[in-house]
Short mmCIF file of C-alpha atoms and ligand atoms in Angstrom, two decimals:
data_model
loop_
_atom_site.label_atom_id
_atom_site.label_comp_id
_atom_site.label_asym_id
_atom_site.label_seq_id
_atom_site.Cartn_x
_atom_site.Cartn_y
_atom_site.Cartn_z
CA MET U 52 -17.69 -3.95 -25.71
CA ASP U 53 -15.05 -6.54 -24.69
CA ASN U 54 -16.08 -9.21 -22.16
CA TYR U 55 -13.84 -10.69 -19.49
CA ASP U 56 -14.18 -13.19 -16.70
CA VAL U 57 -12.43 -10.78 -14.33
CA ILE U 58 -11.38 -7.15 -14.52
CA ILE U 59 -8.68 -6.19 -12.03
CA ILE U 60 -8.46 -2.50 -11.19
CA GLY U 61 -4.90 -1.65 -10.14
CA GLY U 62 -1.96 -3.67 -11.42
CA ALA U 63 0.84 -3.36 -8.86
CA ALA U 64 1.78 -6.09 -6.35
CA ALA U 65 -1.73 -7.07 -5.26
CA GLY U 66 -3.41 -6.72 -8.65
CA SER U 67 -0.70 -8.40 -10.71
CA SER U 68 -0.46 -11.26 -8.24
CA ALA U 69 -4.21 -11.85 -8.70
CA ALA U 70 -3.73 -11.57 -12.46
CA LEU U 71 -0.98 -14.19 -12.49
CA THR U 72 -3.12 -16.73 -10.62
CA LEU U 73 -6.19 -16.06 -12.78
CA GLY U 74 -4.20 -16.14 -16.02
CA ARG U 75 -2.79 -19.52 -15.06
CA ALA U 76 -6.36 -20.62 -14.26
CA ARG U 77 -7.13 -19.92 -17.93
CA ARG U 78 -9.42 -16.98 -17.13
CA ARG U 79 -9.95 -14.10 -19.50
CA VAL U 80 -8.53 -11.20 -17.49
CA LEU U 81 -8.09 -7.46 -18.04
CA VAL U 82 -5.93 -5.38 -15.70
CA ILE U 83 -6.40 -1.61 -15.81
CA ASP U 84 -3.55 0.16 -14.05
CA GLY U 85 -2.79 3.79 -13.32
CA GLY U 86 0.94 3.03 -13.02
CA SER U 87 1.53 4.62 -9.60
CA PRO U 88 2.54 1.94 -7.09
CA ARG U 89 2.66 3.35 -3.58
CA ASN U 90 6.39 2.72 -3.12
CA ARG U 91 7.45 4.39 -6.39
CA PHE U 92 9.30 7.08 -4.39
CA ALA U 93 11.80 4.55 -3.01
CA SER U 94 14.87 3.25 -4.83
CA GLY U 95 14.45 -0.33 -3.61
CA VAL U 96 11.84 -2.79 -2.37
CA HIS U 97 12.98 -4.56 0.78
CA SER U 98 11.70 -7.63 2.61
CA TYR U 99 10.38 -9.16 -0.62
CA PRO U 100 12.18 -12.50 -0.78
CA GLY U 101 13.75 -13.43 -4.08
CA ARG U 102 13.87 -9.79 -5.23
CA GLU U 103 15.45 -8.08 -2.20
CA GLY U 104 16.34 -4.47 -3.11
CA ALA U 105 14.65 -4.51 -6.53
CA ASN U 106 13.58 -1.20 -8.02
CA PRO U 107 9.82 -0.83 -7.24
CA LEU U 108 8.83 0.07 -10.79
CA GLU U 109 10.94 -2.74 -12.28
CA LEU U 110 9.38 -5.23 -9.87
CA VAL U 111 5.81 -4.40 -10.93
CA ALA U 112 6.89 -4.29 -14.59
CA ASP U 113 8.24 -7.83 -14.22
CA MET U 114 5.02 -8.94 -12.53
CA ARG U 115 3.14 -7.57 -15.53
CA ILE U 116 5.39 -9.45 -17.99
CA GLU U 117 4.83 -12.69 -16.08
CA ALA U 118 1.02 -12.37 -15.99
CA SER U 119 0.92 -11.28 -19.64
CA ALA U 120 2.67 -14.54 -20.59
CA TYR U 121 -0.51 -16.35 -19.47
CA GLY U 122 -2.77 -14.20 -21.65
CA VAL U 123 -3.68 -11.46 -19.17
CA ALA U 124 -4.36 -8.14 -20.93
CA TYR U 125 -3.07 -4.89 -19.42
CA VAL U 126 -4.04 -1.32 -20.24
CA ASP U 127 -2.46 1.82 -18.85
CA ASP U 128 -5.40 3.93 -17.72
CA THR U 129 -7.45 4.69 -14.65
CA VAL U 130 -10.96 3.45 -13.97
CA ALA U 131 -13.49 6.26 -13.69
CA SER U 132 -16.62 4.27 -12.82
CA VAL U 133 -18.05 0.82 -12.25
CA THR U 134 -21.69 -0.15 -12.67
CA GLY U 135 -23.68 -3.39 -12.76
CA ALA U 136 -23.88 -6.40 -10.50
CA VAL U 137 -22.37 -9.84 -10.04
CA GLY U 138 -22.12 -11.62 -13.38
CA ASP U 139 -22.24 -8.41 -15.42
CA PHE U 140 -20.19 -5.40 -14.34
CA THR U 141 -19.30 -2.55 -16.68
CA VAL U 142 -15.99 -0.82 -16.03
CA THR U 143 -15.39 2.53 -17.70
CA ARG U 144 -11.94 4.03 -18.03
CA ALA U 145 -10.99 7.70 -17.84
CA SER U 146 -10.35 7.53 -21.60
CA GLY U 147 -14.03 6.61 -22.06
CA THR U 148 -13.58 2.96 -23.12
CA SER U 149 -15.75 0.39 -21.33
CA ALA U 150 -15.45 -3.35 -20.79
CA ARG U 151 -17.64 -5.95 -19.09
CA ALA U 152 -16.71 -8.62 -16.56
CA ARG U 153 -18.34 -11.30 -14.44
CA ARG U 154 -16.23 -10.45 -11.39
CA LEU U 155 -14.11 -7.52 -10.19
CA ILE U 156 -10.97 -7.37 -8.10
CA VAL U 157 -10.05 -3.92 -6.82
CA ALA U 158 -6.35 -3.44 -5.97
CA THR U 159 -6.03 0.34 -6.10
CA GLY U 160 -3.72 0.80 -3.10
CA LEU U 161 -3.70 3.91 -0.95
CA THR U 162 -2.43 7.46 -0.93
CA ASP U 163 -0.02 8.58 1.80
CA VAL U 164 -0.98 12.03 3.02
CA LEU U 165 2.01 13.56 4.80
CA PRO U 166 1.88 16.12 7.62
CA ASP U 167 1.88 19.67 6.34
CA ILE U 168 5.56 20.33 7.00
CA PRO U 169 7.46 21.99 4.13
CA GLY U 170 10.11 19.75 2.57
CA LEU U 171 8.69 16.38 3.68
CA THR U 172 7.13 15.49 0.33
CA GLU U 173 10.31 16.25 -1.60
CA LEU U 174 12.34 13.84 0.55
CA TRP U 175 9.65 11.12 0.89
CA GLY U 176 11.03 7.67 0.09
CA GLU U 177 14.61 8.93 -0.05
CA LYS U 178 15.44 10.54 3.30
CA VAL U 179 11.98 10.51 4.87
CA HIS U 180 10.51 7.07 5.57
CA HIS U 181 7.58 5.56 7.44
CA CYS U 182 8.25 1.82 7.67
CA PRO U 183 11.19 0.48 9.71
CA TYR U 184 10.80 -2.98 8.17
CA CYS U 185 11.12 -1.45 4.69
CA HIS U 186 14.01 0.96 5.26
CA GLY U 187 15.28 0.56 8.85
CA TRP U 188 18.23 -1.60 7.79
CA GLU U 189 19.46 1.03 5.32
CA VAL U 190 19.74 3.62 8.13
CA ARG U 191 20.84 1.30 10.94
CA ASP U 192 23.05 2.93 13.59
CA GLN U 193 22.55 6.33 11.97
CA ALA U 194 21.18 9.52 13.53
CA ILE U 195 17.41 9.28 13.09
CA ALA U 196 14.57 11.66 13.89
CA VAL U 197 10.99 10.51 14.39
CA LEU U 198 8.43 13.26 13.92
CA ALA U 199 5.83 13.17 16.71
CA VAL U 200 2.82 14.04 14.56
CA LYS U 201 0.18 11.67 16.00
CA PRO U 202 -0.17 9.28 18.94
CA GLY U 203 1.08 6.41 16.74
CA SER U 204 4.44 8.16 16.42
CA GLY U 205 5.34 6.81 19.87
CA HIS U 206 4.99 3.25 18.62
CA GLN U 207 7.05 4.06 15.53
CA ALA U 208 9.80 5.61 17.68
CA LEU U 209 9.88 2.68 20.09
CA LEU U 210 10.21 0.27 17.17
CA LEU U 211 13.09 2.25 15.68
CA THR U 212 15.18 1.79 18.83
CA GLN U 213 15.79 -1.66 17.34
CA TRP U 214 17.72 -0.06 14.46
CA THR U 215 19.61 2.78 16.18
CA ASP U 216 20.69 4.12 19.57
CA ASP U 217 20.81 7.66 18.17
CA LEU U 218 17.12 8.49 18.06
CA THR U 219 15.47 11.87 18.56
CA VAL U 220 11.70 12.13 18.75
CA VAL U 221 10.65 15.66 17.90
CA GLY U 222 7.22 17.26 17.71
CA GLU U 223 4.23 18.27 19.75
CA ALA U 224 1.79 15.35 19.39
CA GLU U 225 0.75 13.70 22.66
CA LEU U 226 2.55 10.38 23.01
CA ASP U 227 1.92 7.45 25.33
CA PRO U 228 4.18 8.10 28.38
CA GLU U 229 5.08 4.40 28.52
CA GLN U 230 6.37 4.56 24.95
CA VAL U 231 8.30 7.75 25.68
CA ARG U 232 9.93 6.08 28.69
CA GLY U 233 10.73 3.08 26.49
CA VAL U 234 12.48 5.30 23.95
CA GLU U 235 14.43 7.10 26.66
CA VAL U 236 15.53 3.95 28.45
CA ARG U 237 16.88 2.69 25.11
CA GLY U 238 19.03 5.84 24.74
CA GLY U 239 16.70 8.05 22.70
CA ARG U 240 15.60 11.58 23.57
CA VAL U 241 12.36 13.49 23.14
CA LEU U 242 12.14 17.18 22.12
CA ARG U 243 8.74 18.79 22.67
CA THR U 244 8.94 21.42 19.95
CA ALA U 245 7.31 21.67 16.52
CA VAL U 246 9.20 20.98 13.31
CA THR U 247 8.58 23.86 10.90
CA ALA U 248 10.48 22.52 7.86
CA VAL U 249 12.83 19.78 6.71
CA ARG U 250 15.47 20.25 4.05
CA ARG U 251 18.38 18.41 2.49
CA ILE U 252 21.80 19.43 3.71
CA GLY U 253 24.48 17.44 1.87
CA ASP U 254 23.77 13.77 2.60
CA ARG U 255 21.79 14.65 5.70
CA VAL U 256 18.48 16.26 6.64
CA ALA U 257 18.14 19.52 8.55
CA LEU U 258 15.02 19.95 10.67
CA ASP U 259 14.09 23.54 11.45
CA LEU U 260 12.49 23.67 14.88
CA ALA U 261 9.98 26.18 16.22
CA ASP U 262 12.37 27.19 19.01
CA GLY U 263 14.79 28.48 16.34
CA SER U 264 17.29 25.64 16.57
CA VAL U 265 18.24 23.24 13.77
CA LEU U 266 18.51 19.49 14.23
CA GLU U 267 20.69 17.58 11.75
CA ARG U 268 19.92 13.91 11.15
CA ASP U 269 20.77 11.20 8.63
CA ALA U 270 17.15 10.13 8.15
CA VAL U 271 13.64 10.99 9.27
CA PHE U 272 10.68 8.72 9.98
CA VAL U 273 7.13 10.02 9.99
CA ALA U 274 3.70 8.40 10.06
CA SER U 275 1.55 9.26 7.05
CA ASP U 276 -2.23 9.43 7.01
CA PRO U 277 -3.14 6.43 4.85
CA ARG U 278 -6.10 7.24 2.57
CA PRO U 279 -7.34 4.09 0.81
CA ASN U 280 -8.12 4.62 -2.89
CA ASP U 281 -11.54 3.03 -2.36
CA ALA U 282 -13.94 5.48 -4.05
CA LEU U 283 -14.99 2.85 -6.64
CA LEU U 284 -15.77 0.32 -3.90
CA ARG U 285 -17.77 2.85 -1.89
CA ALA U 286 -19.69 3.89 -5.01
CA LEU U 287 -20.70 0.23 -5.40
CA GLY U 288 -22.03 0.29 -1.83
CA ALA U 289 -19.27 -1.71 -0.12
CA GLU U 290 -19.62 -1.75 3.66
CA THR U 291 -16.83 -0.26 5.74
CA VAL U 292 -15.48 -0.85 9.21
CA LEU U 293 -13.29 1.31 11.46
CA GLU U 294 -9.72 0.02 11.88
CA PRO U 295 -9.07 1.25 15.43
CA ASN U 296 -5.26 0.97 15.34
CA ILE U 297 -4.93 3.57 12.61
CA GLY U 298 -8.31 5.30 12.94
CA VAL U 299 -9.23 4.73 9.29
CA GLU U 300 -12.56 3.53 7.90
CA LEU U 301 -11.76 0.57 5.63
CA VAL U 302 -13.86 -1.42 3.18
CA ARG U 303 -14.70 -4.65 5.01
CA VAL U 304 -13.40 -7.87 3.44
CA ASP U 305 -13.26 -11.50 4.48
CA PHE U 306 -10.18 -13.74 4.40
CA THR U 307 -10.52 -14.18 0.63
CA GLY U 308 -10.86 -10.45 -0.06
CA ALA U 309 -14.61 -10.65 -0.75
CA THR U 310 -16.39 -7.36 0.02
CA SER U 311 -20.05 -7.04 1.03
CA VAL U 312 -20.88 -6.43 -2.67
CA PRO U 313 -21.45 -9.79 -4.39
CA GLY U 314 -18.82 -10.41 -7.07
CA VAL U 315 -16.44 -7.68 -5.90
CA SER U 316 -13.18 -8.46 -4.10
CA ALA U 317 -10.60 -6.00 -2.80
CA VAL U 318 -6.96 -6.75 -2.00
CA GLY U 319 -3.72 -5.10 -0.95
CA ASN U 320 -3.33 -1.68 0.62
CA VAL U 321 -6.79 -0.46 -0.42
CA VAL U 322 -8.21 -2.67 2.34
CA GLU U 323 -5.04 -3.50 4.30
CA PRO U 324 -3.00 -0.29 4.70
CA MET U 325 -0.27 -1.87 6.83
CA ALA U 326 0.49 -4.67 4.35
CA GLN U 327 3.94 -4.62 2.79
CA VAL U 328 4.48 -5.84 -0.77
CA LEU U 329 4.64 -9.52 0.17
CA PRO U 330 1.30 -9.70 2.06
CA ALA U 331 -0.31 -7.42 -0.55
CA ALA U 332 0.73 -9.88 -3.26
CA ALA U 333 -0.40 -12.81 -1.12
CA GLY U 334 -3.84 -11.23 -0.74
CA GLY U 335 -4.13 -10.90 -4.50
CA SER U 336 -3.27 -14.54 -5.05
CA ARG U 337 -5.74 -15.72 -2.39
CA ALA U 338 -8.56 -13.59 -3.78
CA ALA U 339 -7.88 -14.82 -7.31
CA ALA U 340 -8.22 -18.46 -6.25
CA ALA U 341 -11.53 -17.71 -4.50
CA VAL U 342 -12.85 -15.77 -7.50
CA ASN U 343 -11.87 -18.58 -9.85
CA MET U 344 -13.72 -21.10 -7.68
CA MET U 345 -16.86 -18.92 -7.72
CA LEU U 346 -16.67 -18.77 -11.51
CA VAL U 347 -16.32 -22.57 -11.67
CA HIS U 348 -19.52 -22.84 -9.57
CA ASP U 349 -21.27 -20.39 -11.92
CA ASP U 350 -20.18 -22.42 -14.94
CA VAL U 351 -21.34 -25.68 -13.34
CA ALA U 352 -24.75 -24.14 -12.58
CA LEU U 353 -24.97 -22.91 -16.17
CA ALA U 354 -24.08 -26.35 -17.52
CA PHE U 355 -26.79 -27.95 -15.35
CA ALA U 356 -29.32 -25.35 -16.52
CA GLU U 357 -28.43 -25.94 -20.17
CA GLY U 358 -28.60 -29.72 -19.65
CA ALA U 359 -32.07 -29.40 -18.12
CA ALA U 360 -33.35 -27.20 -20.93
C1 FAD R 439 8.00 5.22 0.25
C2 FAD R 439 7.51 3.80 0.46
C3 FAD R 439 8.41 2.76 0.46
C4 FAD R 439 7.98 1.46 0.67
N1 FAD R 439 8.91 0.47 0.71
C5 FAD R 439 8.51 -0.80 0.88
C6 FAD R 439 9.48 -1.85 0.93
O1 FAD R 439 10.68 -1.62 0.83
N2 FAD R 439 9.03 -3.12 1.12
C7 FAD R 439 7.70 -3.41 1.25
O2 FAD R 439 7.36 -4.59 1.38
N3 FAD R 439 6.77 -2.43 1.22
C8 FAD R 439 7.14 -1.14 1.02
N4 FAD R 439 6.21 -0.15 0.99
C9 FAD R 439 4.78 -0.52 1.04
C10 FAD R 439 4.31 -0.89 -0.39
O3 FAD R 439 4.34 0.28 -1.16
C11 FAD R 439 2.91 -1.50 -0.38
O4 FAD R 439 2.91 -2.66 0.44
C12 FAD R 439 2.48 -1.93 -1.78
O5 FAD R 439 2.69 -0.89 -2.71
C13 FAD R 439 1.01 -2.35 -1.79
O6 FAD R 439 0.69 -2.82 -3.07
P1 FAD R 439 -0.77 -2.64 -3.69
O7 FAD R 439 -0.75 -3.39 -4.97
O8 FAD R 439 -1.79 -2.97 -2.69
O9 FAD R 439 -0.95 -1.06 -3.97
P2 FAD R 439 -0.10 -0.04 -4.84
O10 FAD R 439 1.32 -0.40 -4.91
O11 FAD R 439 -0.42 1.32 -4.31
O12 FAD R 439 -0.71 -0.15 -6.29
C14 FAD R 439 -2.00 0.31 -6.62
C15 FAD R 439 -2.08 0.44 -8.12
O13 FAD R 439 -3.43 0.77 -8.48
C16 FAD R 439 -3.42 1.84 -9.41
N5 FAD R 439 -4.69 2.55 -9.30
C17 FAD R 439 -5.17 3.32 -8.29
N6 FAD R 439 -6.40 3.78 -8.58
C18 FAD R 439 -6.70 3.30 -9.81
C19 FAD R 439 -7.83 3.43 -10.68
N7 FAD R 439 -8.90 4.14 -10.34
N8 FAD R 439 -7.79 2.82 -11.88
C20 FAD R 439 -6.71 2.08 -12.26
N9 FAD R 439 -5.62 1.92 -11.48
C21 FAD R 439 -5.62 2.53 -10.27
C22 FAD R 439 -2.21 2.68 -9.03
O14 FAD R 439 -1.79 3.49 -10.11
C23 FAD R 439 -1.20 1.58 -8.66
O15 FAD R 439 -0.47 1.15 -9.78
C24 FAD R 439 6.60 1.18 0.84
C25 FAD R 439 5.68 2.23 0.84
C26 FAD R 439 6.14 3.53 0.67
C27 FAD R 439 5.15 4.67 0.69
#
């Protein structure tokens, strides 16, 4: 079985950023990546300085090339299980191959679960968005609908008044009256009827409403249910904490990404669902530096022990 200093599970922005730092720290690193970055549905990555508008898959491919240049090994596979403890973890891939590592960094991202409205999934990332900072500029001044699917939709709608005056909030979820008033005073309107389907109509989106009418818009924003891909961390016994703003139980990490399980760090969207690509990558880099320092301490302790023997 191959031995590594660090195995990184997930090799998109957060994982490859950690890999780059650890490779340059001369660590023996394996990245195992399922190849499904969260933003793969979009045509461009925005708000990532230096690569504004880059294709999401090309961006992570370039990150992989850069880390590989420092000796980091990548395999295309998913991790099925992790066993062991700090200093000696065994990571087993879906293909059945196992490898050992002294430390683990988990960067497995999250899965966006969309409301059960026919047509949303097909248009996700193209005409249906969730993040104004990612795609608001591309639809500025256009006719936008925000689907009121959860209380947080009010916040999303209020934010979008920064990008357009032509905003319609539509749906039956209870919204904060203050936020509704904020949308209305900025020129938006609120329709209290359910959306039964969305579909492409030329360059636009048609929303079929429960009252029988059809609303045509240029773009739709909707809040997803973020489901962290944290099964491996939970199986290791990582403690979780409720994130009240989004109502999701997240694996608890400190500033360096360390979880409650010694030797296991977690970075990016798996523990920070609201992080865009830049902060996800920053988390990976920070965790890598902390992990490298812990390994230096281990190696110093080993050298002392060998000297004393
Ligand atoms: C449609 C859309 C558009 C977006 N646009 C932007 C944008 O323009 N700008 C921006 O800053 N942010 C954008 N985001 C947010 C962005 O996607 C995230 O910030 C970013 O992907 C987080 O990176 P990550 O590395 O934490 O996770 P991810 O990108 O989700 O990567 C996780 C990786 O781990 C792998 N993985 C998962 N489980 C396993 C396993 N068991 N074994 C091995 N590998 C595994 C996955 O295959 C994947 O490659 C967008 C999000 C969406 C949904």
